[in-house]
Structure formats: C-alpha cells, structure tokens
PDB file of C-alpha atoms in Angstrom:
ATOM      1  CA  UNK A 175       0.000   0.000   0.000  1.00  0.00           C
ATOM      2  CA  UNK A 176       1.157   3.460  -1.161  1.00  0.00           C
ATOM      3  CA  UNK A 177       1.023   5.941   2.294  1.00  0.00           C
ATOM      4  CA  UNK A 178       1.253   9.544   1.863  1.00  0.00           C
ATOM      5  CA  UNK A 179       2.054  11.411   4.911  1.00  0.00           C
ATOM      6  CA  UNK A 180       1.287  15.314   5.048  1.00  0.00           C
ATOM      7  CA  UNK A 181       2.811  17.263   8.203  1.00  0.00           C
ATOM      8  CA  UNK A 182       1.410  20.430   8.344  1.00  0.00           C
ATOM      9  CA  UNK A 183       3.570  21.687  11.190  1.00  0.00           C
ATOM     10  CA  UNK A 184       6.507  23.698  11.010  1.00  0.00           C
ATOM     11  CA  UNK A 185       8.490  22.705  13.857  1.00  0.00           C
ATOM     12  CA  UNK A 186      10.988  19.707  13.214  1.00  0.00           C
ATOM     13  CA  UNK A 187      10.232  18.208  16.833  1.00  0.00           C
ATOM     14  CA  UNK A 188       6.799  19.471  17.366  1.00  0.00           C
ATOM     15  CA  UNK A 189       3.806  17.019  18.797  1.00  0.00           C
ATOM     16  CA  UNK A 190       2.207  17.238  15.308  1.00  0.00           C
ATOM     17  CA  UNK A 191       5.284  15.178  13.687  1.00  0.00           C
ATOM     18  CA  UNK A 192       6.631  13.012  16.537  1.00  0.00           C
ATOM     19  CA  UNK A 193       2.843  11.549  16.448  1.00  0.00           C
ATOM     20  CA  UNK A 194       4.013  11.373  12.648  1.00  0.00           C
ATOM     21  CA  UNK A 195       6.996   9.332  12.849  1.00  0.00           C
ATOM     22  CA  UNK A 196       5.552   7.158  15.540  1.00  0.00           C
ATOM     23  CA  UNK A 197       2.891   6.368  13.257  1.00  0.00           C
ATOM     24  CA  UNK A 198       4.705   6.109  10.326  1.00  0.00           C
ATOM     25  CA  UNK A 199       7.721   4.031  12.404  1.00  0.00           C
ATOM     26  CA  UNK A 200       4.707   1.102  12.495  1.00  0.00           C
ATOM     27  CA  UNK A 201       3.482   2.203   8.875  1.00  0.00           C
ATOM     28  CA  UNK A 202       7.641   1.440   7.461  1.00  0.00           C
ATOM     29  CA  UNK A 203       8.832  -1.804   5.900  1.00  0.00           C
ATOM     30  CA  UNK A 204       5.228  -3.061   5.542  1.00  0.00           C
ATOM     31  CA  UNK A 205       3.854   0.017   3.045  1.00  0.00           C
ATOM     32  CA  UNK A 206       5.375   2.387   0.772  1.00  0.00           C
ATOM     33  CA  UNK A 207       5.545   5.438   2.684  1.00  0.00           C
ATOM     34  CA  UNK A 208       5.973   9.015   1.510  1.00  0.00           C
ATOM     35  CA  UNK A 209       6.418  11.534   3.688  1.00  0.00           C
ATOM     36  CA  UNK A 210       5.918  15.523   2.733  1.00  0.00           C
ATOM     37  CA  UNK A 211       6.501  18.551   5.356  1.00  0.00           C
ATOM     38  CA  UNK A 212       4.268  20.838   3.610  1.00  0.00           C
ATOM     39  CA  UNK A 213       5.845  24.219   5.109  1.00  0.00           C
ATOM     40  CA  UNK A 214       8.942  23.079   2.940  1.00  0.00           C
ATOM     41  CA  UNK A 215       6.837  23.383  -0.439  1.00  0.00           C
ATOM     42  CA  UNK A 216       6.982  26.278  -2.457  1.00  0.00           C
ATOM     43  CA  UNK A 217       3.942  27.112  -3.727  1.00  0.00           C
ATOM     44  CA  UNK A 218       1.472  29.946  -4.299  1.00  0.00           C
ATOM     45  CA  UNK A 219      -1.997  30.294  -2.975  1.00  0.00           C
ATOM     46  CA  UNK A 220      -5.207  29.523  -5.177  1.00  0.00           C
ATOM     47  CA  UNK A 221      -6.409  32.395  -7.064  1.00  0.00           C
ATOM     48  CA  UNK A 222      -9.906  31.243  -6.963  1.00  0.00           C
ATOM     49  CA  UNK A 223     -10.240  31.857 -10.709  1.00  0.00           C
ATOM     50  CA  UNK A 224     -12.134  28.144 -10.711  1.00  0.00           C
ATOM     51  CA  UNK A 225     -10.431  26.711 -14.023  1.00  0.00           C
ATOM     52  CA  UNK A 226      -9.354  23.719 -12.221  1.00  0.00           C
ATOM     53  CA  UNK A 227     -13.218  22.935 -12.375  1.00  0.00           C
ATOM     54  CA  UNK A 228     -14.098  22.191 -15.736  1.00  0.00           C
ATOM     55  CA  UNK A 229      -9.889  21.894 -17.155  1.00  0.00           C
ATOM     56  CA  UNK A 230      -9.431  19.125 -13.962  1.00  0.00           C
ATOM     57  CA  UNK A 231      -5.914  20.961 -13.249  1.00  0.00           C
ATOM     58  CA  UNK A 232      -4.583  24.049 -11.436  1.00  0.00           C
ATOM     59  CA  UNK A 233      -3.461  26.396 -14.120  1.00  0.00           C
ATOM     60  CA  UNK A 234      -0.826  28.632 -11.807  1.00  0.00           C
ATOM     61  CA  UNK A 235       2.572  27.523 -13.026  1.00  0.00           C
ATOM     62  CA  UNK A 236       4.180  24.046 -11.921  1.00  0.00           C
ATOM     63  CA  UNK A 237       5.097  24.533  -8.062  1.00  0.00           C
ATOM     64  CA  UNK A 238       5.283  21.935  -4.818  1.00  0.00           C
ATOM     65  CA  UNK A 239       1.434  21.964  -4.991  1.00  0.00           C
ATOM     66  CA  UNK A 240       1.297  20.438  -8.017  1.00  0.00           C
ATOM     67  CA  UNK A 241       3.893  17.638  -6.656  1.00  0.00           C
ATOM     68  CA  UNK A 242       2.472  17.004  -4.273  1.00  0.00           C
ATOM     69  CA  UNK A 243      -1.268  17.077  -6.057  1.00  0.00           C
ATOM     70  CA  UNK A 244       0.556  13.964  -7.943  1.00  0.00           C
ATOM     71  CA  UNK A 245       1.416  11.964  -4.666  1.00  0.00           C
ATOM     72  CA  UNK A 246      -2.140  12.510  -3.218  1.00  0.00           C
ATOM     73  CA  UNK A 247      -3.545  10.765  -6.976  1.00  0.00           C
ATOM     74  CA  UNK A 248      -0.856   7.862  -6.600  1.00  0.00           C
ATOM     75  CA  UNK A 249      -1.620   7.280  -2.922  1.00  0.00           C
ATOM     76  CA  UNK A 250      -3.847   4.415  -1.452  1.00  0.00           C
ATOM     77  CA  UNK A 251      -3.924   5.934   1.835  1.00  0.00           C
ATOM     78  CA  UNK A 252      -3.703   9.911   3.496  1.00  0.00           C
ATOM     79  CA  UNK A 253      -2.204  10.571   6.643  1.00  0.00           C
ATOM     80  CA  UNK A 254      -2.482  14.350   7.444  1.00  0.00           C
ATOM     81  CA  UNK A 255      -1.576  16.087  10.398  1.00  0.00           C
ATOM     82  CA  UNK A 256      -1.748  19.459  11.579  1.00  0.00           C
ATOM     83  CA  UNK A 257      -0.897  21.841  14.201  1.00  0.00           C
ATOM     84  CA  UNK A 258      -4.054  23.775  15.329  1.00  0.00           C
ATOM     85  CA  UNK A 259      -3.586  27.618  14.520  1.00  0.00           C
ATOM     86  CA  UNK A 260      -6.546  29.840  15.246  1.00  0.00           C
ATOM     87  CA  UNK A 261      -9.704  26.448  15.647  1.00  0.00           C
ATOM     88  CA  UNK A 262      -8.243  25.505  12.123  1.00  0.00           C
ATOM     89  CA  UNK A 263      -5.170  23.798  10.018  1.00  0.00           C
ATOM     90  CA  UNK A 264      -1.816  25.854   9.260  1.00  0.00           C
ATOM     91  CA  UNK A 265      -1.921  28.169   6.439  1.00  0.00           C
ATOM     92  CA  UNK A 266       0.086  26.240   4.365  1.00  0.00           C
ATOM     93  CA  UNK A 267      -1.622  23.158   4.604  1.00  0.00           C
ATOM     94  CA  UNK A 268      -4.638  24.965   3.412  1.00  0.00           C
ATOM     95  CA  UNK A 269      -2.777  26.169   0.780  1.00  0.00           C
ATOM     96  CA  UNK A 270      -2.304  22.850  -0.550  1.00  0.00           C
ATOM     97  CA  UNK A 271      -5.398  21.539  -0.169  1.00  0.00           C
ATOM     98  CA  UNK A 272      -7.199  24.716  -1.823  1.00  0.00           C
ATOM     99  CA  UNK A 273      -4.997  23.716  -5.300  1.00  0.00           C
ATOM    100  CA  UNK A 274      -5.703  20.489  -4.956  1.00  0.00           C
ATOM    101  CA  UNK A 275      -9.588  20.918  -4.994  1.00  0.00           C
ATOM    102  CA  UNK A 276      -9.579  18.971  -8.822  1.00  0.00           C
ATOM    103  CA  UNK A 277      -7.251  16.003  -7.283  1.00  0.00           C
ATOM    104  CA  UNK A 278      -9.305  15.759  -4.258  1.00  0.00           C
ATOM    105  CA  UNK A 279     -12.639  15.603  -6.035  1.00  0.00           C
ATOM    106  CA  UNK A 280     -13.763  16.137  -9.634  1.00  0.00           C
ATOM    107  CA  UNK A 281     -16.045  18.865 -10.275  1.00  0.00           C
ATOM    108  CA  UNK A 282     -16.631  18.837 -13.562  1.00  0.00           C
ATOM    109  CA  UNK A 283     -20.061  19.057 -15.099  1.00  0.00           C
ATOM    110  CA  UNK A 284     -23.031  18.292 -12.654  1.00  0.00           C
ATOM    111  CA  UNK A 285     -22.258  17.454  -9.108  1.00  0.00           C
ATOM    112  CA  UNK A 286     -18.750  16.851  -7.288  1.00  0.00           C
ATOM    113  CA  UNK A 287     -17.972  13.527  -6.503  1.00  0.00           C
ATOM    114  CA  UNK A 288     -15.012  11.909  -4.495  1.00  0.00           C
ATOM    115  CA  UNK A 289     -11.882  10.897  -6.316  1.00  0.00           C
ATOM    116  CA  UNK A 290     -10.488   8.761  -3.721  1.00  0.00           C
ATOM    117  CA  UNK A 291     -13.412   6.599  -2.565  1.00  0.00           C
ATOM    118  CA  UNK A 292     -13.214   4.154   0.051  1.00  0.00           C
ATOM    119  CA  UNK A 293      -9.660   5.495   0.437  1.00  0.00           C
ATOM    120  CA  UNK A 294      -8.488   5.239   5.009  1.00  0.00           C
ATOM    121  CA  UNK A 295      -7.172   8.794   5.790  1.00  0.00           C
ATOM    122  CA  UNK A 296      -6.289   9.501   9.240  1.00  0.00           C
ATOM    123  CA  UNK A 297      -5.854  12.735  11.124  1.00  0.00           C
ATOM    124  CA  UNK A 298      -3.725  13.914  13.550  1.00  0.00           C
ATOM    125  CA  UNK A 299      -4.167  17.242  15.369  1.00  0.00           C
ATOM    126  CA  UNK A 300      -2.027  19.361  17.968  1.00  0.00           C
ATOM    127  CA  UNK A 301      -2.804  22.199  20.530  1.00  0.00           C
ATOM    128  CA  UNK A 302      -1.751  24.129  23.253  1.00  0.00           C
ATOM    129  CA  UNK A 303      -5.864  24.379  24.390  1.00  0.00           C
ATOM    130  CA  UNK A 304      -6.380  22.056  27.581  1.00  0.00           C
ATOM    131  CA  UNK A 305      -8.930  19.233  27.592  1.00  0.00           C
ATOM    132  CA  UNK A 306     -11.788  19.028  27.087  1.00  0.00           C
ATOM    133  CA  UNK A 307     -11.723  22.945  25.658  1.00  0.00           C
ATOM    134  CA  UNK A 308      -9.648  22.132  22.696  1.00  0.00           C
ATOM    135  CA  UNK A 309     -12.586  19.577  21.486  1.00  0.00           C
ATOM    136  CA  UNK A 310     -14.792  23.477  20.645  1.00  0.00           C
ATOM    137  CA  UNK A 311     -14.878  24.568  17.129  1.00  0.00           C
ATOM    138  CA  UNK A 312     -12.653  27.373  17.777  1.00  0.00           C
ATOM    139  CA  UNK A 313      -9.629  25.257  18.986  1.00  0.00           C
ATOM    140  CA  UNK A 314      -8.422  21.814  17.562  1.00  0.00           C
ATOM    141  CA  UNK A 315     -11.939  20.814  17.177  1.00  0.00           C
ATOM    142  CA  UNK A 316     -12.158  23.456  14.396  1.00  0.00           C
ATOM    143  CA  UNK A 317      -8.816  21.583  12.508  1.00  0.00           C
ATOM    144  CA  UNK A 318     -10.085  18.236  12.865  1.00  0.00           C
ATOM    145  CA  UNK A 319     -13.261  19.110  11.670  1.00  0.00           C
ATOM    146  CA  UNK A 320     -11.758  21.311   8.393  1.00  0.00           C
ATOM    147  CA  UNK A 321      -9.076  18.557   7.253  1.00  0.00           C
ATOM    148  CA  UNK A 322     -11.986  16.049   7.968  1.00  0.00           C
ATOM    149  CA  UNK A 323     -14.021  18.182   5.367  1.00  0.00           C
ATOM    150  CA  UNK A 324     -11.467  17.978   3.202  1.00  0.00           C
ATOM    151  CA  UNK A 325     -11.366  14.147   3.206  1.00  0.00           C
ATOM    152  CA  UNK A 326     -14.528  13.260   3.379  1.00  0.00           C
ATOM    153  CA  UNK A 327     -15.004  15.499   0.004  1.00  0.00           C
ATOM    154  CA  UNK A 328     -12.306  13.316  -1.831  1.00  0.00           C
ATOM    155  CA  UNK A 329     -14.312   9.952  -0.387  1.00  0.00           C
ATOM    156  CA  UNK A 330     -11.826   9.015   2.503  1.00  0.00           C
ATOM    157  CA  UNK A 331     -12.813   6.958   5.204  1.00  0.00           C
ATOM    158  CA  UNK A 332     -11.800   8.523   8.223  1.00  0.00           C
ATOM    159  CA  UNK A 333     -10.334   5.665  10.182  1.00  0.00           C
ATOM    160  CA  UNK A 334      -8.957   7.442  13.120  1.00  0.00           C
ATOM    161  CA  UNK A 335      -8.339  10.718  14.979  1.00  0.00           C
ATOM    162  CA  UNK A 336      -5.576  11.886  17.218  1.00  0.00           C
ATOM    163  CA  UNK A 337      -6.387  14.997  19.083  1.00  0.00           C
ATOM    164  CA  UNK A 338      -3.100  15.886  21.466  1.00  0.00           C
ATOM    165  CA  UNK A 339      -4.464  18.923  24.093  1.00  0.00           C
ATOM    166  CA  UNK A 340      -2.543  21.186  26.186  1.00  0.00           C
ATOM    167  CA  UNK A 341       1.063  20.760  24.556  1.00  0.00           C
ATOM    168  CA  UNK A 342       2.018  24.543  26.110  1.00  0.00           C
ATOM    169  CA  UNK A 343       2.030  23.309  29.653  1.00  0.00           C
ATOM    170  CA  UNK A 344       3.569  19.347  28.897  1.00  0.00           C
ATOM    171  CA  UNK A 345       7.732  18.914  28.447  1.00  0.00           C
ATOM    172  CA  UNK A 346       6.649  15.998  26.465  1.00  0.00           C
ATOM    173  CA  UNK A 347       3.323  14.397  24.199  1.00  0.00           C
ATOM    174  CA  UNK A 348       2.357  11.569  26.582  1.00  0.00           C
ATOM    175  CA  UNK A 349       2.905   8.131  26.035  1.00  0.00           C
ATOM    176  CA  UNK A 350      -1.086   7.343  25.337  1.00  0.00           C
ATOM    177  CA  UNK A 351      -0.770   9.671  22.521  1.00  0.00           C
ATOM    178  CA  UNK A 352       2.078   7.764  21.208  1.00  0.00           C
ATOM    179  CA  UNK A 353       0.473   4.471  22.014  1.00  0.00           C
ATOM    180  CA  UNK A 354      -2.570   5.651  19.657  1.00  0.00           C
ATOM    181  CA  UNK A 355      -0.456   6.687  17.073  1.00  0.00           C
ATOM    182  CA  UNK A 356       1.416   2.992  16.884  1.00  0.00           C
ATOM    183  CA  UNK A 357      -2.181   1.226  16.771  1.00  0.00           C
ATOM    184  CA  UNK A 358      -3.393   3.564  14.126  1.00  0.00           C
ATOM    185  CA  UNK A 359      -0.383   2.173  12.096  1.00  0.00           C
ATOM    186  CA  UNK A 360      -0.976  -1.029  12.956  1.00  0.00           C
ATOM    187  CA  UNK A 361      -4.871  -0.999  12.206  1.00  0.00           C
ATOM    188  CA  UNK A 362      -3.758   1.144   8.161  1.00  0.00           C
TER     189      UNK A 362
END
C-alpha cells in the first residue's frame, strides 16, 4: 500500500510530527511510505479563478502543490496532520489543499464527486488548548473538523483521529498519545 504522509507543522520536533513518525515508524517496511513537510513546499496560494473545475488541473505555473497534487492521486492511503492555529489547520496546509480541490474531487459538469473513494485517511491534530476545551470549534476541534471536510469530500474513510491537548504546559506528548499513534499504524 502506497502511504502519503502530510505534516502540516513547522516545527521539526513538534507534537504534530513526533505523532508522525511514531505512526509512520509502524506504517515502514510493511507500506510504501511518503512523507511531505508541507511548510517546505513552495507554492502559491489559489487564485480562486475556478479553471481547475471544468480543465481538472490548477493552471498557476508548476510549483510543490502540483507535486504534491501527484502523490495525493498515486496514494492508497492519506495521513495528514496538523498543528491547530486559530480552531483551524496551518496556512500552508490549506494552501495545498485549496490547489488540490480537482485532485481531491472532480467537479466537472453536474455534481462533485469523491476521487479517492473508500480510500483510510487519518488525522492527527495538535494544541496548546487544555482538555476538554480544545474539542470546541474554535480550537483543535475546528482543525479536525476542516481537514476532515477535506477528506470526506475526496471519499476518505476517516479511520482514526488523534487529538493531542494542552502541549504549552507538557515537556513531552504523553505516552497514550504515542500508544494511539502505533495502533493507528498497525490498524492502516
């Protein structure tokens, strides 16, 4: 199975990708795993001009978003994590899923309709809100619920949720977290 990993946080030891690599440290030598720290791409944000609608493709020049657009049509599986920054995913990340609307789901003539059915996707969400406040809309709630959005459009079935709390206060992600993470692997 082809796994495509997208870490939408922009610190290199930040909760968002050690729950990465643990999962993916299950996910290795038993899948093809490709793993893409999306605050690394260069790319530009969508213009909204809508050709990718009936032409199927962005039409701003070739950037990362259009790599990575590529990996998320080869992949059998989406892992996608985020940090949560104001109840919702990191800018970037939202930058590559708003040019990837056409590889996500096809909107051509008549109504959209997944491109990726029956696809797992899993999601993995950070904050510094404590429990059981970062669960609200406006705090990590609000991420899980937009990436989930975002998945469920393209026809993934969402087969699992990590949703770390309080991360300001804790010198390190607890070990449940961790333990989730590993099972989620397991379980892809």
């Amino acid at each position: 199975m082809k796994i495509l990993v997208l870490n939408g946080g922009p610190r290199k030891k930040g909760t968002t990708r050690t729950i990465l690599k643990e999962l993916v440290y299950v996910l290795e030598g038993k899948h093809e795993v490709k793993w893409v720290d999306v605050y690394d791409l260069e790319m530009k944000p969508c213009m909204g001009c809508l050709k990718c609608r009936p032409d199927g493709a962005c039409v701003l020049p070739e950037d990362g978003a259009h790599v990575v657009g590529g990996m998320i049509d080869g992949a059998d599986a989406l892992v996608v994590g985020t940090p949560t920054y104001w109840g919702n995913m990191t800018g970037p990340l939202k930058i590559l899923f708003d040019r990837s609307v056409p590889r996500i789901e096809y909107i051509g003539g008549g109504l959209p309709r997944p491109n990726h059915k029956g696809k797992p996707g899993i999601i993995v969400t950070s904050s510094a809100t404590p429990w059981p406040f970062n669960l609200i809309k406006s705090q990590s709630g609000g991420a899980v619920r937009s990436v989930k959005i975002v998945l469920k459009s393209g026809g993934y079935r969402i087969r699992g949720i990590i949703n770390v709390p309080n991360m300001k206060r804790r010198p390190e992600i607890p070990k449940k977290y961790l333990k989730q993470a590993r099972k989620l692997g397991e379980r892809l």
